[in-house]
CSV table of C-alpha atoms in Angstrom, one decimal:
chain,number,residue,atom,x,y,z
A,1,MET,CA,-180.2,27.0,23.3
A,2,ASP,CA,-182.3,28.5,20.4
A,3,THR,CA,-181.5,28.1,16.7
A,4,MET,CA,-180.3,31.7,16.3
A,5,THR,CA,-177.8,31.4,19.2
A,6,ARG,CA,-176.5,28.1,17.7
A,7,ALA,CA,-176.1,29.8,14.3
A,8,ILE,CA,-174.1,32.7,15.8
A,9,ILE,CA,-171.8,30.4,17.7
A,10,LEU,CA,-171.2,28.2,14.6
A,11,ALA,CA,-170.4,31.3,12.5
A,12,ALA,CA,-168.0,32.6,15.1
A,13,VAL,CA,-166.2,29.2,15.3
A,14,LEU,CA,-166.0,29.0,11.5
A,15,CYS,CA,-164.6,32.5,11.2
A,16,SER,CA,-161.9,31.8,13.8
A,17,ALA,CA,-160.9,28.6,12.0
A,18,THR,CA,-160.4,30.1,8.6
A,19,ALA,CA,-157.0,30.0,7.1
A,20,ASP,CA,-155.1,33.1,5.9
A,21,VAL,CA,-153.9,32.2,2.4
A,22,ILE,CA,-151.1,34.6,1.5
A,23,THR,CA,-149.4,35.8,-1.6
A,24,PHE,CA,-145.9,34.5,-2.0
A,25,LYS,CA,-143.0,34.6,-4.6
A,26,ASP,CA,-141.2,31.5,-5.6
A,27,CYS,CA,-137.4,31.9,-5.0
A,28,GLY,CA,-136.0,28.8,-6.6
A,29,SER,CA,-138.1,25.7,-6.1
A,30,VAL,CA,-136.2,22.8,-7.7
A,31,THR,CA,-137.7,19.4,-6.9
A,32,GLY,CA,-141.3,20.5,-6.0
A,33,THR,CA,-144.1,23.0,-6.5
A,34,VAL,CA,-145.8,25.2,-4.0
A,35,ASN,CA,-149.5,25.0,-4.4
A,36,GLN,CA,-150.7,27.2,-1.5
A,37,VAL,CA,-149.3,29.0,1.6
A,38,GLU,CA,-151.2,29.8,4.7
A,39,PHE,CA,-149.8,32.1,7.4
A,40,THR,CA,-151.9,32.7,10.5
A,41,PRO,CA,-152.5,35.3,11.8
A,42,CYS,CA,-152.5,37.4,8.6
A,43,PRO,CA,-155.8,39.1,8.0
A,44,SER,CA,-154.1,41.5,5.6
A,45,GLU,CA,-150.8,41.7,3.8
A,46,PRO,CA,-148.0,42.3,4.6
A,47,CYS,CA,-148.5,39.9,7.5
A,48,GLN,CA,-148.1,41.5,10.9
A,49,VAL,CA,-146.9,39.3,13.8
A,50,LYS,CA,-146.7,40.6,17.3
A,51,LYS,CA,-143.6,40.2,19.5
A,52,GLY,CA,-144.2,37.4,22.0
A,53,ASP,CA,-146.8,35.6,19.8
A,54,ASN,CA,-146.6,32.5,17.6
A,55,ALA,CA,-147.6,32.2,14.0
A,56,THR,CA,-148.6,29.1,12.1
A,57,LEU,CA,-147.3,28.3,8.7
A,58,LYS,CA,-148.9,25.7,6.4
A,59,VAL,CA,-147.6,24.9,2.9
A,60,GLU,CA,-149.3,22.7,0.4
A,61,LEU,CA,-146.7,21.3,-2.0
A,62,THR,CA,-146.3,18.7,-4.6
A,63,PRO,CA,-142.9,17.0,-4.7
A,64,LYS,CA,-141.3,16.1,-8.1
A,65,VAL,CA,-139.1,13.5,-6.4
A,66,ASP,CA,-139.3,10.7,-3.8
A,67,SER,CA,-137.5,11.6,-0.5
A,68,THR,CA,-137.1,9.8,2.7
A,69,LYS,CA,-137.1,13.0,4.8
A,70,TYR,CA,-137.2,16.7,4.4
A,71,THR,CA,-135.9,19.7,6.3
A,72,SER,CA,-136.9,23.2,6.6
A,73,VAL,CA,-135.0,26.4,7.0
A,74,LEU,CA,-136.5,29.9,7.6
A,75,HIS,CA,-134.6,33.2,7.2
A,76,GLY,CA,-135.7,36.7,7.6
A,77,ILE,CA,-134.1,38.9,4.9
A,78,ILE,CA,-133.4,42.3,6.5
A,79,GLY,CA,-131.6,44.8,4.4
A,80,GLY,CA,-130.6,42.1,2.0
A,81,VAL,CA,-129.0,40.0,4.7
A,82,PRO,CA,-130.5,36.6,5.6
A,83,VAL,CA,-130.9,36.1,9.3
A,84,PRO,CA,-131.9,32.6,10.6
A,85,PHE,CA,-135.2,32.3,12.4
A,86,PRO,CA,-135.8,29.2,14.5
A,87,LEU,CA,-138.7,26.9,13.6
A,88,GLN,CA,-140.4,24.4,16.0
A,89,ASN,CA,-139.8,21.4,13.7
A,90,GLY,CA,-136.9,21.8,11.2
A,91,LEU,CA,-136.5,18.2,10.4
A,92,VAL,CA,-139.6,16.4,9.3
A,93,SER,CA,-139.8,12.7,8.7
A,94,GLY,CA,-140.9,11.3,5.4
A,95,PRO,CA,-141.1,9.5,3.3
A,96,ILE,CA,-142.7,11.7,0.6
A,97,SER,CA,-143.7,10.4,-2.8
A,98,ILE,CA,-143.4,12.0,-6.2
A,99,ASN,CA,-146.5,13.9,-7.3
A,100,THR,CA,-148.3,13.3,-4.0
A,101,LYS,CA,-149.6,16.5,-2.4
A,102,ILE,CA,-148.4,17.0,1.1
A,103,THR,CA,-149.1,19.7,3.7
A,104,TYR,CA,-146.1,21.0,5.7
A,105,SER,CA,-147.0,22.7,9.0
A,106,ASN,CA,-144.8,24.6,11.4
A,107,PHE,CA,-144.8,27.2,14.1
A,108,LEU,CA,-142.8,30.4,14.2
A,109,MET,CA,-142.1,31.9,17.6
A,110,VAL,CA,-141.8,35.7,17.5
A,111,LEU,CA,-139.6,36.4,20.5
A,112,PRO,CA,-140.2,39.5,22.5
A,113,SER,CA,-136.5,40.4,21.9
A,114,TYR,CA,-137.0,40.7,18.1
A,115,PRO,CA,-136.9,44.3,16.9
A,116,LYS,CA,-139.8,45.9,15.2
A,117,VAL,CA,-138.9,45.5,11.5
A,118,SER,CA,-140.3,44.9,8.1
A,119,LEU,CA,-138.6,41.9,6.3
A,120,LEU,CA,-139.0,39.2,3.7
A,121,ALA,CA,-139.5,35.7,5.2
A,122,LYS,CA,-137.8,33.0,3.1
A,123,LEU,CA,-138.7,29.4,3.7
A,124,GLU,CA,-136.8,26.5,2.1
A,125,ILE,CA,-138.0,23.0,2.4
A,126,ARG,CA,-135.2,20.6,1.2
A,127,ASP,CA,-135.3,17.0,0.1
A,128,ASP,CA,-132.8,14.4,1.4
A,129,ASN,CA,-130.3,15.4,-1.4
A,130,ASP,CA,-130.4,19.0,0.1
A,131,LYS,CA,-132.1,20.4,-2.9
A,132,ASP,CA,-135.0,22.8,-2.5
A,133,LEU,CA,-138.3,21.0,-2.8
A,134,VAL,CA,-139.7,24.5,-2.5
A,135,CYS,CA,-138.4,28.0,-1.8
A,136,PHE,CA,-140.6,31.0,-1.4
A,137,VAL,CA,-140.7,34.5,0.2
A,138,TRP,CA,-143.4,36.7,1.6
A,139,PRO,CA,-143.4,40.0,3.5
A,140,ILE,CA,-143.8,40.2,7.2
A,141,GLN,CA,-143.8,43.1,9.7
A,142,ILE,CA,-142.8,42.4,13.4
A,143,VAL,CA,-144.9,44.7,15.6
A,144,ASP,CA,-145.4,45.5,19.3
């Protein structure tokens, strides 16, 4: 394989592995700080997710407290009404330590039965006292 072919393959791999950092709005983080949110796929905002596909969510956060575990809850806010959306891993083992950056990762299954709709996704990651380590929202469109 020549050098040019190797360079093209490397560029293709790197482009497919890039993260989609998204804009979000804090909605009441209490015992932590959101540093960055990645939602893949999301080449442009609002993020569009296809029915039947999965999306990956990564959140870099810094806790302001120690916690032995943390849980996550995802809602889609449609017309002002929060609708629960299942996550692959709602309960995540800790422990987490104060002021130590952690990366939370999860998968969102976009079921074929979901309607085409624009909504606000709201993720809450709670400490073991059930307080929001972080809470944030971002816009999503479910498409065919």
